[in-house]
Amino acid sequence: MFALVDGTNFYVSCERVFQPRLEGVPVVILSNNDGSVVSLSAEAKAYGIRRGVPYFEIRELLRHRQGQALSSNYALYGDMSGRMMRRLAAHAPIEIYSIDEAFLDLHGMERYIQAPGGIGRDAKRDVLACTGLPTCVGVAPTKTLAKAANRLAKKYPELQGVLVLDTESRRERALRALLVEDVWGVGRQYALALQQKGVATAWQLAGVGEAWARKHLGGVVGWRLVQELRGQPCQGLLPSEDGTLRRQSLSYSRTFGQPLQLFDAVWGAVSTYLIKAAEKLRAQGDEAHILSIYLSKNRFDPQLQGPAGRTATLTLPMGPTADTLQLLHYGRQLFGRLWEPGNAYTKAGVVLDGLESRERPRQLQLFAPEPGPTPKGRPELMQCLDQVNARFGRGKVTVGCAVPSGGEGAPWQSKSQWRSPAFTTRLEDLLLIN
C-alpha cells in the first residue's frame, strides 16, 4: 500500500500558521511581481477565483469580500515543507514528490505496526500537531490510486481528509466518481481525446484493454497507467541513484521587477541567481557538469521579433565544480552569447545539471585535458563564504558583479508589496508574542 500526503492549500496554510487572522478569510498568494494567483484558500475558490488568474482582475472582488492578497514567501514555504517532510519520514519510507506532496511506502507495515489507514491518519495528526499544517491523505495499493484517493479526500469533507481504497468495492466507487482528466498522468490533450472516444471516468479508463491503451495512451506508459488503476503496482518509490533524496538538477529563475535593458543590470541578475544556485549545490554536497543560462523578453510585446527566450548551455570544460567563481567565469561566457543590445529583458534563470557527489571519484573525459589543481584555498573560501552567510544572513557577503552600482536597490528585484516576514528563517522576523 502507498499513501500520498498532500498539504491542503499549502502556501495559504503556511501563512495561516503564523497569521491566525487569515483563518476563514479569502486568501490568494501571488506569483513573482505580484502578477497572478499561484495558490488560494477554499474561501477564495468559493467566490470563483482560480489559479493563474491575473491579480488585477480579482482585486475589486477581494476588496469587496474583505479578502487578502499576499506576495509569495518561498523562504517560509520551503522551510515549512522541510518540517512537514521530516515528520512524514518518521512514519514510513518517503518519496518527496513536490514542495507539498510526498508518497509513503506502507508495504508490510500492517504486520508489525498497524493497518495502512491508521498509519496515514497518524501521519496527518502528527504533521498538524508539529507544524500546524492541515493535510489530506490517500491510501491505496498503487501510487496512481493513492493520488486518486487523495483528490477525493479533498473533495468530500465527510471523509475528514483521509480515504483508504483497501477493497475492490471502494476502488470501484472511487474510480466511478473520478473524471478521467483528474487521473494522475492524463494530460489535457489526452483527456479530450479519451472523452471523444467515450472514456469519461477513471473507472471506464481502468476497463480498457492492453492494445487499446497502448494505441491511445502512449504505448507502454499508458498500459502501466491502466494497470495501476486496476490495483497492480507498476512503480515504487523513486529516490535518487545514491539512495538519497538529493535533487538531480538545480535551477534558479525570477521575473524582473521591471524590464531591463542595461548589460550590467541583466548580468547582475543572472550572477545573483547563479550565486544562489551554487550555494544550494554546495549545501547538498554536489558538483555540476553542465551550466545553462536563459534570458526572456516580454512575449506579449506586439513589437517582439523572433523568439521571446533564448538559452545557452555549456558542459564545463574542466570538469564538475561547485565553485561560485568558476561558475561565474563560464556563466559570463554564456551570457555574452545571449546578450542582444537594445532589447528589454523581463526574466532570466540558470540551471545546474549533471550533478554528482563531491565524495565520489571524478570521472574524466577521454579527450579533455587533465583538470588542473583547484586554486589554493578556494574550497576553504567557499566554505567560509557559506558559513558567514548562514550566520549573518543570506547574501551578506557576495561577489561584486551581483551588487547594484551606486548602492541602490537591485533593479531586477521582483515586486512583493505584501510579502509576510520569513518567520522561520530570519532571526529579525521571529514571531513575537506580547
XYZ file of C-alpha atoms in Angstrom:
434
model
C 0.000 0.000 0.000
C 1.060 3.577 -0.709
C -0.037 6.805 0.939
C 0.029 10.206 -0.736
C 0.103 13.033 1.793
C -0.653 16.468 0.379
C -0.646 19.832 2.141
C -4.073 21.472 1.918
C -3.827 24.840 0.096
C -0.190 24.659 1.139
C 1.045 28.229 0.629
C -2.054 29.671 2.284
C -1.782 27.189 5.156
C 1.851 28.202 5.769
C 0.757 31.838 6.087
C -2.117 30.947 8.407
C 0.162 29.093 10.824
C 1.725 32.446 11.771
C -1.244 34.707 10.975
C -4.385 33.185 12.529
C -6.343 36.289 11.497
C -6.381 34.815 7.978
C -8.487 31.825 9.055
C -11.840 31.870 7.302
C -10.777 34.778 5.076
C -10.470 34.542 1.267
C -6.691 34.486 0.731
C -4.692 34.402 -2.514
C -0.927 34.023 -2.901
C 0.572 35.892 -5.843
C 3.418 34.975 -8.188
C 6.673 36.872 -8.698
C 5.981 40.575 -9.240
C 2.529 40.025 -7.716
C 1.242 39.207 -11.182
C -1.138 36.252 -10.903
C -2.618 33.813 -8.396
C -0.475 30.733 -7.628
C -2.339 29.467 -4.554
C -5.631 30.258 -2.891
C -7.805 29.277 0.032
C -11.065 27.358 -0.117
C -12.917 30.595 0.672
C -11.372 32.288 -2.370
C -12.278 29.312 -4.584
C -15.885 29.588 -3.405
C -16.052 33.070 -4.963
C -14.953 31.759 -8.343
C -11.282 32.736 -8.169
C -8.995 30.281 -9.932
C -5.258 29.632 -10.023
C -3.449 31.569 -12.755
C -5.889 34.486 -12.980
C -4.154 37.923 -13.090
C -4.402 39.808 -9.834
C -5.801 42.986 -11.382
C -8.893 41.025 -12.469
C -9.798 39.985 -8.908
C -8.552 42.996 -6.940
C -12.007 44.543 -6.543
C -13.648 41.193 -5.759
C -11.170 40.580 -2.936
C -11.684 44.073 -1.578
C -15.459 43.660 -1.665
C -15.247 40.270 0.087
C -12.685 41.546 2.611
C -10.120 39.117 1.250
C -6.356 39.245 1.475
C -3.654 39.078 -1.211
C -0.103 38.119 -0.181
C 3.142 38.039 -2.114
C 4.899 34.675 -2.385
C 7.212 33.923 0.537
C 9.222 30.972 -0.763
C 11.678 31.010 2.131
C 8.798 30.348 4.516
C 7.149 27.746 2.289
C 10.388 25.849 1.709
C 11.193 25.698 5.412
C 7.672 24.583 6.344
C 7.842 21.943 3.616
C 11.052 20.588 5.140
C 9.404 20.353 8.553
C 6.424 18.546 7.101
C 8.589 16.040 5.189
C 10.701 15.268 8.249
C 7.565 14.412 10.220
C 6.301 12.164 7.416
C 9.664 10.423 7.125
C 9.314 9.384 10.777
C 6.335 7.200 9.820
C 7.459 5.370 6.658
C 9.937 5.434 3.747
C 9.273 8.610 1.787
C 9.467 9.973 -1.756
C 9.180 13.769 -1.854
C 7.101 14.435 -4.950
C 6.778 18.225 -4.696
C 7.018 21.006 -2.134
C 3.691 19.940 -0.598
C 3.323 16.270 -1.602
C 5.020 13.039 -0.600
C 4.458 9.331 -1.142
C 4.883 6.925 1.771
C 5.595 3.234 1.207
C 3.414 1.287 3.657
C 4.043 -2.216 2.313
C 4.340 -4.827 5.054
C 3.760 -2.389 7.915
C 0.365 -3.829 8.863
C 2.168 -6.914 10.151
C 4.382 -5.012 12.591
C 2.730 -1.637 13.241
C -0.900 -1.131 12.195
C -3.179 -1.004 9.166
C -2.142 1.402 6.384
C -5.151 3.623 7.033
C -4.106 4.023 10.651
C -0.576 4.999 9.646
C -1.980 7.611 7.257
C -4.206 9.087 9.964
C -1.331 9.131 12.469
C 0.892 10.929 9.943
C -1.844 13.503 9.314
C -2.275 14.171 13.047
C 1.486 14.328 13.594
C 2.046 16.913 10.837
C -0.795 19.065 12.153
C 0.428 18.877 15.759
C 4.091 19.601 14.957
C 3.768 22.138 12.135
C 0.178 23.419 12.176
C -0.285 22.371 8.533
C -3.510 20.568 7.510
C -3.105 17.695 5.064
C -5.137 15.192 3.064
C -4.152 11.532 2.799
C -4.969 8.971 0.134
C -4.058 5.318 0.766
C -4.237 2.667 -1.960
C -2.374 -0.310 -3.464
C -0.726 1.823 -6.200
C 0.643 5.355 -6.458
C -1.912 6.292 -9.132
C -4.789 5.100 -6.951
C -3.285 6.876 -3.926
C -3.315 10.089 -5.981
C -6.961 9.462 -6.865
C -7.858 8.758 -3.228
C -6.122 11.955 -2.138
C -8.050 14.034 -4.678
C -11.375 12.596 -3.499
C -10.418 13.086 0.163
C -10.097 16.811 -0.589
C -13.387 16.926 -2.463
C -15.646 15.330 0.160
C -15.481 16.926 3.663
C -17.239 13.932 5.259
C -14.070 11.884 4.672
C -12.201 14.173 7.110
C -9.163 14.323 4.854
C -8.411 10.578 4.648
C -9.571 7.996 2.091
C -8.384 4.380 2.074
C -9.001 2.227 -1.018
C -8.321 -1.142 0.557
C -11.177 -3.145 -1.018
C -12.362 -3.773 -4.556
C -15.701 -2.093 -3.895
C -14.048 1.074 -2.591
C -11.732 1.191 -5.592
C -14.666 0.891 -7.990
C -16.704 3.533 -6.188
C -13.756 5.952 -6.153
C -12.916 5.496 -9.832
C -16.535 5.959 -10.858
C -16.519 9.308 -9.011
C -13.239 10.480 -10.624
C -13.251 12.186 -14.014
C -10.628 10.998 -16.473
C -8.962 14.443 -16.603
C -8.312 14.138 -12.861
C -6.304 10.919 -13.206
C -2.614 11.330 -12.426
C -0.712 11.069 -15.709
C -3.584 12.008 -18.027
C -2.847 15.406 -19.533
C -5.251 17.867 -21.054
C -4.905 16.664 -24.644
C -5.202 13.002 -23.660
C -8.294 13.801 -21.585
C -10.008 15.455 -24.550
C -9.117 12.534 -26.822
C -10.381 9.995 -24.274
C -13.660 11.842 -23.816
C -14.201 11.853 -27.576
C -13.787 8.063 -27.507
C -16.376 7.683 -24.759
C -13.969 7.325 -21.816
C -15.147 9.952 -19.319
C -14.321 8.445 -15.910
C -11.362 6.714 -14.317
C -13.460 3.564 -13.997
C -14.009 3.453 -17.749
C -10.295 4.030 -18.328
C -9.440 1.141 -15.992
C -11.598 -1.142 -18.135
C -9.848 -0.647 -21.495
C -7.716 -3.421 -22.962
C -3.960 -3.509 -23.350
C -3.935 -2.992 -27.129
C -6.328 -0.027 -26.822
C -4.251 1.572 -24.050
C -1.003 1.174 -25.996
C -2.607 2.718 -29.094
C -4.378 5.672 -27.484
C -2.364 6.356 -24.308
C 1.254 6.476 -25.445
C 2.365 2.854 -25.575
C 3.667 1.021 -22.548
C 3.313 4.083 -20.300
C -0.426 4.195 -20.943
C -0.816 0.471 -20.282
C 1.018 0.828 -16.974
C -1.374 3.630 -16.043
C -4.332 1.353 -16.692
C -2.739 -1.423 -14.636
C -2.185 0.977 -11.741
C -5.860 1.964 -11.868
C -6.699 -1.738 -11.619
C -4.636 -2.008 -8.438
C -1.492 -3.578 -9.929
C 1.627 -1.612 -8.830
C 3.946 -0.667 -11.701
C 6.155 1.800 -9.846
C 7.610 2.152 -6.378
C 9.294 4.986 -4.526
C 11.748 6.941 -6.648
C 14.765 8.070 -4.619
C 17.878 9.236 -6.434
C 20.503 6.761 -7.613
C 22.587 7.055 -4.460
C 19.605 6.236 -2.250
C 19.088 9.802 -1.019
C 16.579 12.466 -1.948
C 19.099 14.837 -3.495
C 17.955 16.877 -6.450
C 19.145 15.752 -9.862
C 19.352 19.332 -11.143
C 19.216 22.798 -9.614
C 17.655 25.910 -11.087
C 17.018 29.475 -10.036
C 14.949 31.969 -12.025
C 12.910 35.105 -11.430
C 10.848 37.625 -13.344
C 12.362 41.092 -13.013
C 10.521 43.854 -11.186
C 10.845 45.944 -14.355
C 12.126 45.382 -17.911
C 15.925 45.706 -18.046
C 17.999 46.943 -20.991
C 21.424 47.603 -19.461
C 24.074 44.895 -19.715
C 25.276 45.314 -16.127
C 21.742 45.153 -14.721
C 20.808 41.931 -16.515
C 24.181 40.326 -15.790
C 23.791 41.374 -12.152
C 20.521 39.440 -12.015
C 21.988 36.353 -13.719
C 25.061 36.363 -11.500
C 22.853 36.682 -8.395
C 20.831 33.647 -9.463
C 23.989 31.690 -10.248
C 25.482 32.514 -6.852
C 22.334 31.280 -5.113
C 22.222 28.107 -7.211
C 25.876 27.403 -6.353
C 25.056 27.771 -2.653
C 22.300 25.156 -2.993
C 24.701 22.914 -4.888
C 27.326 23.005 -2.134
C 24.657 22.561 0.545
C 23.773 19.116 -0.825
C 27.433 18.186 -1.361
C 27.369 18.047 -5.161
C 29.176 19.469 -8.164
C 27.717 20.301 -11.586
C 28.896 19.186 -15.026
C 26.551 21.359 -17.094
C 25.610 25.028 -16.857
C 22.683 26.637 -18.698
C 21.555 30.264 -18.761
C 18.422 31.655 -20.344
C 17.059 35.150 -20.957
C 13.458 36.040 -21.781
C 11.803 39.110 -23.292
C 8.180 40.125 -22.924
C 6.329 37.562 -25.030
C 3.234 39.795 -25.074
C 5.073 42.692 -26.694
C 3.393 43.304 -30.107
C 6.707 44.596 -31.494
C 8.628 41.472 -30.485
C 10.653 39.960 -33.312
C 11.992 36.432 -33.072
C 11.709 34.094 -30.107
C 10.862 35.501 -26.701
C 13.542 33.438 -24.970
C 16.992 32.064 -25.694
C 19.135 29.514 -23.846
C 22.856 28.762 -23.880
C 24.332 25.577 -22.410
C 27.913 24.555 -21.677
C 29.463 21.320 -20.475
C 32.108 22.659 -18.112
C 35.461 22.004 -19.815
C 37.482 21.493 -16.646
C 35.095 19.013 -15.074
C 32.367 19.363 -12.433
C 32.540 22.162 -9.910
C 30.579 23.869 -7.139
C 32.917 26.856 -7.048
C 30.967 30.112 -7.365
C 33.819 31.975 -9.044
C 34.389 29.276 -11.655
C 30.672 29.088 -12.422
C 30.529 32.877 -12.791
C 33.507 32.753 -15.181
C 31.759 30.316 -17.510
C 28.404 31.968 -16.912
C 29.769 35.240 -18.217
C 30.792 33.491 -21.447
C 27.304 32.039 -21.907
C 25.698 35.362 -21.104
C 27.762 37.025 -23.819
C 26.308 34.608 -26.372
C 22.744 35.502 -25.387
C 23.025 39.257 -24.954
C 21.339 41.365 -27.625
C 21.902 45.114 -27.164
C 18.806 47.276 -27.344
C 16.392 44.583 -26.149
C 14.429 44.724 -22.911
C 14.544 41.550 -20.813
C 11.894 40.555 -18.303
C 13.175 37.256 -16.902
C 16.369 35.236 -16.509
C 17.413 31.955 -14.979
C 20.233 29.470 -14.506
C 20.242 25.668 -14.411
C 22.956 23.404 -12.991
C 22.750 19.861 -14.295
C 24.736 16.643 -14.415
C 25.169 16.653 -10.646
C 27.484 14.239 -8.872
C 28.677 13.960 -5.310
C 31.977 15.578 -4.399
C 32.794 12.454 -2.406
C 32.806 10.207 -5.465
C 35.904 9.761 -7.647
C 35.740 12.234 -10.512
C 35.048 10.763 -13.953
C 37.486 12.147 -16.540
C 36.680 12.906 -20.172
C 38.552 10.825 -22.744
C 39.827 13.652 -24.934
C 39.748 16.534 -22.457
C 42.926 17.785 -20.798
C 43.501 16.633 -17.277
C 41.908 19.135 -14.906
C 44.381 21.310 -13.134
C 44.516 21.719 -9.388
C 41.854 23.782 -7.696
C 43.227 27.232 -6.822
C 44.870 27.178 -3.437
C 42.434 27.956 -0.661
C 39.386 28.041 -2.966
C 37.393 25.215 -1.262
C 38.081 26.841 2.089
C 36.959 30.194 0.677
C 33.628 28.727 -0.485
C 33.131 27.042 2.889
C 33.870 30.276 4.704
C 31.513 32.196 2.415
C 28.670 29.787 3.156
C 29.332 29.846 6.881
C 29.316 33.652 7.043
C 26.085 33.923 5.072
C 24.475 31.178 7.139
C 25.314 33.056 10.322
C 24.635 36.671 9.332
C 22.036 36.279 6.597
C 21.884 35.163 3.013
C 23.768 37.441 0.636
C 25.614 39.397 3.338
C 28.877 38.524 1.578
C 28.743 38.073 -2.173
C 30.628 38.652 -5.413
C 30.917 42.202 -6.725
C 29.102 41.583 -10.008
C 25.908 40.838 -8.051
C 25.997 44.166 -6.189
C 23.978 47.012 -7.782
C 26.042 50.038 -8.742
C 25.680 53.189 -6.707
C 24.497 51.336 -3.625
C 20.903 51.450 -4.857
C 18.347 48.682 -4.711
C 18.672 45.902 -7.252
C 16.723 46.885 -10.397
C 15.952 43.207 -11.053
C 14.346 42.664 -7.660
C 10.827 41.261 -8.069
C 7.909 43.231 -6.702
C 6.470 41.830 -3.485
C 4.372 44.503 -1.850
C 2.564 42.151 0.503
C 5.184 39.571 1.461
C 4.911 38.264 5.007
C 8.003 38.009 7.239
C 10.279 34.960 6.998
C 9.057 33.743 10.380
C 11.218 30.598 10.494
C 14.434 31.518 8.651
C 15.356 35.043 9.792
C 16.010 35.984 13.393
C 14.774 39.545 12.731
C 11.423 38.143 11.573
C 10.916 35.844 14.554
C 7.293 35.960 15.656
C 6.839 37.979 18.842
C 4.014 37.327 21.313
C 3.162 40.157 23.664
